[in-house]
Every structure is written in C-alpha cells, then in structure tokens.
mmCIF file of C-alpha atoms in Angstrom:
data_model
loop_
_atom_site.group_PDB
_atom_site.id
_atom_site.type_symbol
_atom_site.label_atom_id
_atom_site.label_comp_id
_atom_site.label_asym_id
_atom_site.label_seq_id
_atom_site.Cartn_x
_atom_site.Cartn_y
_atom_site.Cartn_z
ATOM 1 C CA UNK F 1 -56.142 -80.557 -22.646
ATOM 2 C CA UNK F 2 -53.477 -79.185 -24.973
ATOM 3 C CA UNK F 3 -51.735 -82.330 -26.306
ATOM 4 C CA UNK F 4 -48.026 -81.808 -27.337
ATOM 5 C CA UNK F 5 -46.571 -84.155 -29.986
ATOM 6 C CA UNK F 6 -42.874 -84.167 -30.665
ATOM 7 C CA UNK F 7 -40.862 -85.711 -33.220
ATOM 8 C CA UNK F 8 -39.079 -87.682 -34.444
ATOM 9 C CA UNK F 9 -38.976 -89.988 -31.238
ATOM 10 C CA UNK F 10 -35.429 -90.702 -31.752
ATOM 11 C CA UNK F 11 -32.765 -88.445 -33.162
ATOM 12 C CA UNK F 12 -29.282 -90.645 -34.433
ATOM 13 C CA UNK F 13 -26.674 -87.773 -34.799
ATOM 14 C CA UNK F 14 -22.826 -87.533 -34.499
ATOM 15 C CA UNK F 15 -20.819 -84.793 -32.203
ATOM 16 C CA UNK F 16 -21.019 -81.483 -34.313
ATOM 17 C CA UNK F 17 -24.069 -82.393 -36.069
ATOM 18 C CA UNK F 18 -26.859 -80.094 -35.541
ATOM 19 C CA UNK F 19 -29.813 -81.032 -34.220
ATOM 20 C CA UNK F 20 -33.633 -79.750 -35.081
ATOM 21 C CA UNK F 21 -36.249 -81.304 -32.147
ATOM 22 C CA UNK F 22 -40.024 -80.448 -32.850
ATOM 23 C CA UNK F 23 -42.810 -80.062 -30.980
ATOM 24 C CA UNK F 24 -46.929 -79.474 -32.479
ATOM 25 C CA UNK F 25 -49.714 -78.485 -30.065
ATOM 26 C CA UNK F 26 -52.923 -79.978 -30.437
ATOM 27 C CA UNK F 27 -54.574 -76.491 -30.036
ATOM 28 C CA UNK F 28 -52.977 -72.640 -30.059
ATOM 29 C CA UNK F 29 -50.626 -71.834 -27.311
ATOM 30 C CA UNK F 30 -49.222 -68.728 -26.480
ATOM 31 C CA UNK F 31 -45.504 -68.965 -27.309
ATOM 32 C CA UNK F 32 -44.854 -67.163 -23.910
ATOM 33 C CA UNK F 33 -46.056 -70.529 -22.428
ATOM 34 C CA UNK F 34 -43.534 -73.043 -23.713
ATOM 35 C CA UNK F 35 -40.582 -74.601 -22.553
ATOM 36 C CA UNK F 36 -37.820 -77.307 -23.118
ATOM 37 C CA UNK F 37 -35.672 -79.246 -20.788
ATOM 38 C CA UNK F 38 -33.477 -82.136 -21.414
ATOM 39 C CA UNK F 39 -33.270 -84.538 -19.223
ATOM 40 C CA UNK F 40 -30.212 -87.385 -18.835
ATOM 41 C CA UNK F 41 -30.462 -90.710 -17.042
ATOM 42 C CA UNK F 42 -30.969 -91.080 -13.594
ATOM 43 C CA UNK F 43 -31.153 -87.306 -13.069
ATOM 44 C CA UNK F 44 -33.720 -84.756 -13.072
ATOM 45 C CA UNK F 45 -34.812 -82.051 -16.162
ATOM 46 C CA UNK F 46 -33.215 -79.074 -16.664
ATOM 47 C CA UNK F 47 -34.799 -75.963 -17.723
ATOM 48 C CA UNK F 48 -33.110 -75.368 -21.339
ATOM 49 C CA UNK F 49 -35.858 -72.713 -23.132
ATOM 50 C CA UNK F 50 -38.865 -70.525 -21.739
ATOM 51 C CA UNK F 51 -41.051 -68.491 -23.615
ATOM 52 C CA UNK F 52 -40.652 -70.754 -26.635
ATOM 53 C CA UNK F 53 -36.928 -69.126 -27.472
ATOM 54 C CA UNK F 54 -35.166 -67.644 -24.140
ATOM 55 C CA UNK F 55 -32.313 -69.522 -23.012
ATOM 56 C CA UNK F 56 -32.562 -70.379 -19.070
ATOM 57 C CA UNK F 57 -29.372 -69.440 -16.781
ATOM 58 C CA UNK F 58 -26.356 -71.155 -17.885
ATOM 59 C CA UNK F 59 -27.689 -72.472 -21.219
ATOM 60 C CA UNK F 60 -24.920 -72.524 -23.777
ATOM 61 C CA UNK F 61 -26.579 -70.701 -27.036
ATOM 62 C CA UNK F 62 -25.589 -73.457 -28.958
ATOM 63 C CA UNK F 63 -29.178 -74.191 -27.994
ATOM 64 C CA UNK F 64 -32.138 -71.812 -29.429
ATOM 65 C CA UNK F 65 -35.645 -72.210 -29.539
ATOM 66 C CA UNK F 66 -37.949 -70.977 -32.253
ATOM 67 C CA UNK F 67 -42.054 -70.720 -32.839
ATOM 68 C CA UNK F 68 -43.976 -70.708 -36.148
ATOM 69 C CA UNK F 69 -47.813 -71.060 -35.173
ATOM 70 C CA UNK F 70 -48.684 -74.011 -33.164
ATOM 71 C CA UNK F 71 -45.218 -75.650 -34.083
ATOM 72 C CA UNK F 72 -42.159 -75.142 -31.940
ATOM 73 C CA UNK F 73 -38.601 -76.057 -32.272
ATOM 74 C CA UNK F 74 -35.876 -76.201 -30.321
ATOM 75 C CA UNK F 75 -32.343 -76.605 -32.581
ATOM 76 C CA UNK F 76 -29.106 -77.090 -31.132
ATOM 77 C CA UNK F 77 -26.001 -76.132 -33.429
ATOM 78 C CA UNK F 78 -23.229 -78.218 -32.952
ATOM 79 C CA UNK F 79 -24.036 -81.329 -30.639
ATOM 80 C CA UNK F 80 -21.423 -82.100 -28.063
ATOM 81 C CA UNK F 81 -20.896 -85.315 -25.978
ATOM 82 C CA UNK F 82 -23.182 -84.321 -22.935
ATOM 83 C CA UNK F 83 -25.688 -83.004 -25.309
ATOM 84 C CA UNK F 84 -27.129 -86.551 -25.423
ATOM 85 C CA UNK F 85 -30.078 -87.242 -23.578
ATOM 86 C CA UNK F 86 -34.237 -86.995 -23.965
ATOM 87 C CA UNK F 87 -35.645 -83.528 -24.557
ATOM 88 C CA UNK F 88 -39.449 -82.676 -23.296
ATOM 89 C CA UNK F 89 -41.232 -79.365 -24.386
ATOM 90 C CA UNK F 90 -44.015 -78.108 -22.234
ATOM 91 C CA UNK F 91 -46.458 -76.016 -22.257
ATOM 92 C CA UNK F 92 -47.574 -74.193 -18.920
ATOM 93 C CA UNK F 93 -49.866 -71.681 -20.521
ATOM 94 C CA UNK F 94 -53.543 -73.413 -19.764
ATOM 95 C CA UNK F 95 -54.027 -76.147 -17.480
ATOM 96 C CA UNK F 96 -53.409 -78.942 -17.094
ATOM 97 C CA UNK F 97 -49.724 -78.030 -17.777
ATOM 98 C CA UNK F 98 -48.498 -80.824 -20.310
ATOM 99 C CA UNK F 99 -45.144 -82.035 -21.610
ATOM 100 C CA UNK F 100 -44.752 -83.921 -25.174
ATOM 101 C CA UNK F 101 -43.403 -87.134 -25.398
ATOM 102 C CA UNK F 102 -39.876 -86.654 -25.542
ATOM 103 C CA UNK F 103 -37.346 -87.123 -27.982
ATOM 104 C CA UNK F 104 -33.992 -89.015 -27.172
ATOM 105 C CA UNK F 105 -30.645 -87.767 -29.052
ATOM 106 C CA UNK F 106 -28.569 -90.429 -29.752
ATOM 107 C CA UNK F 107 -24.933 -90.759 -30.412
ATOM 108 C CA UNK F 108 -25.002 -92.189 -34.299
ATOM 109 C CA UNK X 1 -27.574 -72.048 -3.471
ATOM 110 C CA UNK X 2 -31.340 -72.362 -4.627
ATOM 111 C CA UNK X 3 -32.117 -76.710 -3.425
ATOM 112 C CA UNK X 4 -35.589 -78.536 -3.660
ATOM 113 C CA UNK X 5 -35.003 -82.044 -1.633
ATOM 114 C CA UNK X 6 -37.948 -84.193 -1.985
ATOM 115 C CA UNK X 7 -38.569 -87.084 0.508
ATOM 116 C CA UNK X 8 -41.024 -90.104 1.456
ATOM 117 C CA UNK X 9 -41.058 -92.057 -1.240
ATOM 118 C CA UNK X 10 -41.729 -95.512 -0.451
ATOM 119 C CA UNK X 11 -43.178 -99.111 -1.150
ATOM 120 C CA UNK X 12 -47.123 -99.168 -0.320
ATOM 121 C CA UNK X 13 -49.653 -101.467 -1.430
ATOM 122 C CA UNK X 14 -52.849 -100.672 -3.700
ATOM 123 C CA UNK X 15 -55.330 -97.819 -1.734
ATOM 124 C CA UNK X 16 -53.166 -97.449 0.597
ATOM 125 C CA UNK X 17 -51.460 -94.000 1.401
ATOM 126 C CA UNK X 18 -48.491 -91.934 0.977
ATOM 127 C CA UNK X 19 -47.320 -88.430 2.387
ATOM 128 C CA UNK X 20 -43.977 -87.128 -0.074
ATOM 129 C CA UNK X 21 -42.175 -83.727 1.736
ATOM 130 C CA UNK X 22 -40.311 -81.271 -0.342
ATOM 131 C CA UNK X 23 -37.819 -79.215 1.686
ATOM 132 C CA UNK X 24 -36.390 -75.543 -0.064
ATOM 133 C CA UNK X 25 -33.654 -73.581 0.474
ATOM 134 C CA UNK X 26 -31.682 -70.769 -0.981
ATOM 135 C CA UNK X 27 -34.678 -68.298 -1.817
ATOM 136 C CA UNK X 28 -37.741 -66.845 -0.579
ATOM 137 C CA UNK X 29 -40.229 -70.082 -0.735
ATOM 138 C CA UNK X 30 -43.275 -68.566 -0.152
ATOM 139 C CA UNK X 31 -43.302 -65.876 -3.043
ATOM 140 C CA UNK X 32 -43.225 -69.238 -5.301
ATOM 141 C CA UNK X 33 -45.328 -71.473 -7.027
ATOM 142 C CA UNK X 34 -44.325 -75.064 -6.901
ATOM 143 C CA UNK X 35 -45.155 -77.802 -8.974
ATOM 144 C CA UNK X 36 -45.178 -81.416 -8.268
ATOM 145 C CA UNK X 37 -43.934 -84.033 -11.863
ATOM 146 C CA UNK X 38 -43.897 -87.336 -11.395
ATOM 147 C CA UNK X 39 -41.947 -90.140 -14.308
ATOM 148 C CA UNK X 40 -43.206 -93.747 -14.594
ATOM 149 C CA UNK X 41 -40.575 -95.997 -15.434
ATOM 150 C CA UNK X 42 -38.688 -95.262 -18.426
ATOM 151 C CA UNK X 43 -42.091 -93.451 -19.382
ATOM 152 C CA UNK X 44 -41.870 -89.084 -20.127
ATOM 153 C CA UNK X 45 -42.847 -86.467 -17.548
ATOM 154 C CA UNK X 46 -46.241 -86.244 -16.214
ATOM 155 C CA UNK X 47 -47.360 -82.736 -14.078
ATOM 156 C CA UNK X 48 -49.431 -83.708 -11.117
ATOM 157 C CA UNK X 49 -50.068 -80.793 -9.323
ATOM 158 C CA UNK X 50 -49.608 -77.310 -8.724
ATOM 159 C CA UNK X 51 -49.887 -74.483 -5.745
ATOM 160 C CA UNK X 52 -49.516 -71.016 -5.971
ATOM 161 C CA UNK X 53 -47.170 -69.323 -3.151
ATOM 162 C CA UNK X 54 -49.657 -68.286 -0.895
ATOM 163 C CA UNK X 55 -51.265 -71.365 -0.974
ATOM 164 C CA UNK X 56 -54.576 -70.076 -1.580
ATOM 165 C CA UNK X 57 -55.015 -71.957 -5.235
ATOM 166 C CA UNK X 58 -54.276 -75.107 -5.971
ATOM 167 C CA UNK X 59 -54.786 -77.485 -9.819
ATOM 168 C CA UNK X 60 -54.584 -81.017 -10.214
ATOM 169 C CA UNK X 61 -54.136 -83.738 -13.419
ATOM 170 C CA UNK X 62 -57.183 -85.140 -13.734
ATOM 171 C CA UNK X 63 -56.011 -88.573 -12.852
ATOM 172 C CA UNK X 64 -55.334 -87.755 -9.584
ATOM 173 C CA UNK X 65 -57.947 -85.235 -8.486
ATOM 174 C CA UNK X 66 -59.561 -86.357 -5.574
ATOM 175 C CA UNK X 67 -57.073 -88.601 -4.910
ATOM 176 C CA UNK X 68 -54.161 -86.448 -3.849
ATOM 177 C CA UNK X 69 -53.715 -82.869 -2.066
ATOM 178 C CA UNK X 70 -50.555 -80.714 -3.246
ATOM 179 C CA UNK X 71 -50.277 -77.958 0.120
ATOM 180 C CA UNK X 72 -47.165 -76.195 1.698
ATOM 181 C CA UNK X 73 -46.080 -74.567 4.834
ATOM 182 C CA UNK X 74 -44.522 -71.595 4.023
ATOM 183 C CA UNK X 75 -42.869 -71.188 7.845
ATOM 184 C CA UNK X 76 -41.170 -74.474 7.550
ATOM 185 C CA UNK X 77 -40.351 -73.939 3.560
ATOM 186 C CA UNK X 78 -42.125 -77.176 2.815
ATOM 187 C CA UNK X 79 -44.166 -78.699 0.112
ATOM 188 C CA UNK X 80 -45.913 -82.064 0.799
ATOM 189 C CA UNK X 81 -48.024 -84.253 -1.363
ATOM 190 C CA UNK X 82 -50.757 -86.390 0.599
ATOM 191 C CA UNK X 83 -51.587 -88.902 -1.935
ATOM 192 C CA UNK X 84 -54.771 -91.438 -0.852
ATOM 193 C CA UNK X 85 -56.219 -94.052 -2.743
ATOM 194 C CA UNK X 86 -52.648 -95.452 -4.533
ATOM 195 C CA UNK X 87 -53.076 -97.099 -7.812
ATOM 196 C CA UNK X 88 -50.244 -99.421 -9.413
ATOM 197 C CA UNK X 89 -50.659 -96.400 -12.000
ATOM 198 C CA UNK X 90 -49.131 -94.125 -9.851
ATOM 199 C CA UNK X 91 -45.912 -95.924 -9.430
ATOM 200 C CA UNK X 92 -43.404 -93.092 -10.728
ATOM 201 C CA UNK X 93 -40.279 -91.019 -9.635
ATOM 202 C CA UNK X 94 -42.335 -87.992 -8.310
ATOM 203 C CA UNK X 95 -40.088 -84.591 -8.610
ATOM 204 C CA UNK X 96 -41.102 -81.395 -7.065
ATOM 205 C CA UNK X 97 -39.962 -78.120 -9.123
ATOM 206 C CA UNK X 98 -39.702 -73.969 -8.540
ATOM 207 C CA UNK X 99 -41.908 -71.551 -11.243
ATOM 208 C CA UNK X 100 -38.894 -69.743 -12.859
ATOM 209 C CA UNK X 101 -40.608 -66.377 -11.458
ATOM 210 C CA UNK X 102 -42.486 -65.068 -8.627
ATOM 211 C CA UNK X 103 -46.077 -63.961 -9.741
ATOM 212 C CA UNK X 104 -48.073 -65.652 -12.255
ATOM 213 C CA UNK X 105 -48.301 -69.310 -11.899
ATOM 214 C CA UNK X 106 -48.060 -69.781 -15.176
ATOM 215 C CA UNK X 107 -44.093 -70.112 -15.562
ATOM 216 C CA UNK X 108 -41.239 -72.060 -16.365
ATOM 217 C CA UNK X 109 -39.679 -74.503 -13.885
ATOM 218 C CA UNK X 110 -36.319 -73.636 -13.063
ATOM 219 C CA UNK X 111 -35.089 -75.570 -10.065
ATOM 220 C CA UNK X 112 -36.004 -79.583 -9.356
ATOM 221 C CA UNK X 113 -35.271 -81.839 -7.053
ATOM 222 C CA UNK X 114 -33.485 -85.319 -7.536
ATOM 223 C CA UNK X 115 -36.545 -87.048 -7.044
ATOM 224 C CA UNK X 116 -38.094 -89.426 -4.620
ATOM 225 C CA UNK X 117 -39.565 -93.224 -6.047
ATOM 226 C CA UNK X 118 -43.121 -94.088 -5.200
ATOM 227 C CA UNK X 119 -43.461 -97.898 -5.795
ATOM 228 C CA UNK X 120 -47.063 -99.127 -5.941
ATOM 229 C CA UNK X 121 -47.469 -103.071 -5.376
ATOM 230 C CA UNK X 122 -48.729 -105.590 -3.831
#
C-alpha cells in the first residue's frame, strides 16, 4: 500500500498569504495518479488537482499543483476567506487508492 | 446537472447488516467507474471500494474485503453497498463519488455525494 504523508498537519495563515501544502509517497507514484481536494465542514471533497498539477472544472488558478519525485505540492497564491478548510491528496494510481492525512488551513 | 445522492445510512448494532443506495443523474452512469469513501468522525478520508462501469471488476480496502460488496445496476443508475458483518470500526460518513473520466479506472473523482452516516453501536 502506497502510504501518503502530508504536512504540516496544520497550516496558520492570514487572507493573501500563500499557502504551500505537501504531500510524500511512501513508494513512486506516477504523477498522472495524484489528486487534491479540499474539503470544508459538514460537506463533501471537492476535486481541486488531477494528474498531480491540472486544475479540475471551476478551480480558480490561484490553486496549482506541482511534482518533484515522490513529493507533491499543491500551493495556493493568495488565500481567500473560503479557502479555509482540510486539504487531502490522493493517489489513485495502484490499489488500494489512498488519501494522506489531511492538512487543515487555518485563519491565523 | 451531474448529482450522486447516497442513501441508507442508519443505526445498526455490531454484525449486523447494512444496504447504502447511490442514485445518479445528469450523465451516462454506466460508462463510469464509481467509488465508494467513507470519513470516521472528525477522522480523514478512507476509499472503500471501487467498480468499474460495466460492473465486471470490482477492488476492495482490505479492511473490509469479505465483509462488504460494492455492485450497481446500470438500468436503474444505481450504486449500492451491501455491507455484512458491521464493526464499531466502520462507523463513518460513507460518500459515493464519479471517476473524472470514462475508461480507465484509475481516475480522479469529480462528482460526490453529500454523504449518508453509518452509525455502528450497540
């Protein structure tokens, strides 16, 4: 099982900050195979990134994803108010399909 | 409009049994794969199960292999989830989701549903 660790656990910015989320897999993934979603209380994850650094349908590009090896990152540029919430990567390139940990963005 | 509604979820004692529906709309259902996530408690997302759009394959997360059986009725545009043999463990928001594209079953999941709660307890 390809384990996906993402850090930090818990990101403390202000609106317009930018943002840098990262997530390591335990083993070497194909960077078409990775995604991120944020998800905000009480609702269900949104598709934000697929293959590592396309942004889904309606995804402001304030977001971006990016790959170097087995390390992925997903930075957004200027943080605005509905920006906070928990972001998961995934990867759906072997199964099982896993997700990381998340990482919650905070309002500083 | 493309809609995954997810249904069934319930209160059910340890080993007992549970049947979750997922209803689609607003595309053609059987030329997708669907997924099924589930969410403990303020815990991260957990994938459970996937089919492909025929049907004809089918994976599961090991800690629920045996257990459960992910299958869909492409006339009806439904996705169920038979799950047998409930553990307190299993106690989660369980969300059904859409592969992103048509094809290869290894994709993206584009479109969820709001969830249904599975509560585990005696």
């Amino acid at each position: 099982e390809i384990v996906l660790t993402q850090s930090p656990g818990t990101l403390s910015l202000s609106p317009g900050e930018r943002a840098t989320l990262s997530c390591r897999a335990s083993q070497s993934v194909d960077s078409l195979y990775i995604a991120w979603y944020q998800q905000k209380p009480g609702q269900a994850p949104r598709l934000l990134i697929y293959a590592a650094s396309n942004r889904a349908t309606g995804i402001p590009d304030r977001f971006s994803g990016s790959v170097s090896g087995t390390d992925f990152t997903l930075i957004i540029t200027r943080l605005e108010a509905e920006d906070f919430a928990v972001y998961y990567c995934q990867q759906y390139g072997r199964s099982p399909w896993t997700f990381g940990q998340g990482t919650k963005v905070e309002i500083k | 409009e493309v809609q995954l509604l997810e249904s069934g979820g319930d209160l059910v004692q340890p080993g007992g049994s549970l049947r979750l529906s997922c209803a689609a709309s607003g595309f053609t259902f059987s030329t997708y794969a669907i997924t099924w996530v589930r969410q403990a408690p303020g815990k991260g997302l957990e994938w459970v199960a996937h089919i492909s759009g025929s049907g004809d394959r089918t994976f599961y997360a090991d800690s629920v292999k045996g257990r459960f059986t992910i299958s869909r009725d492409n006339s009806k545009n439904t996705l169920s989830l038979q799950m047998n043999s409930l553990r307190v463990e299993d106690t989660a928001v369980y969300y059904c989701a859409k592969n992103m594209l048509s094809g290869d079953m290894r994709n993206a999941f584009d479109v969820w549903g709001q969830g249904t709660m599975v509560t585990v307890s005696s």
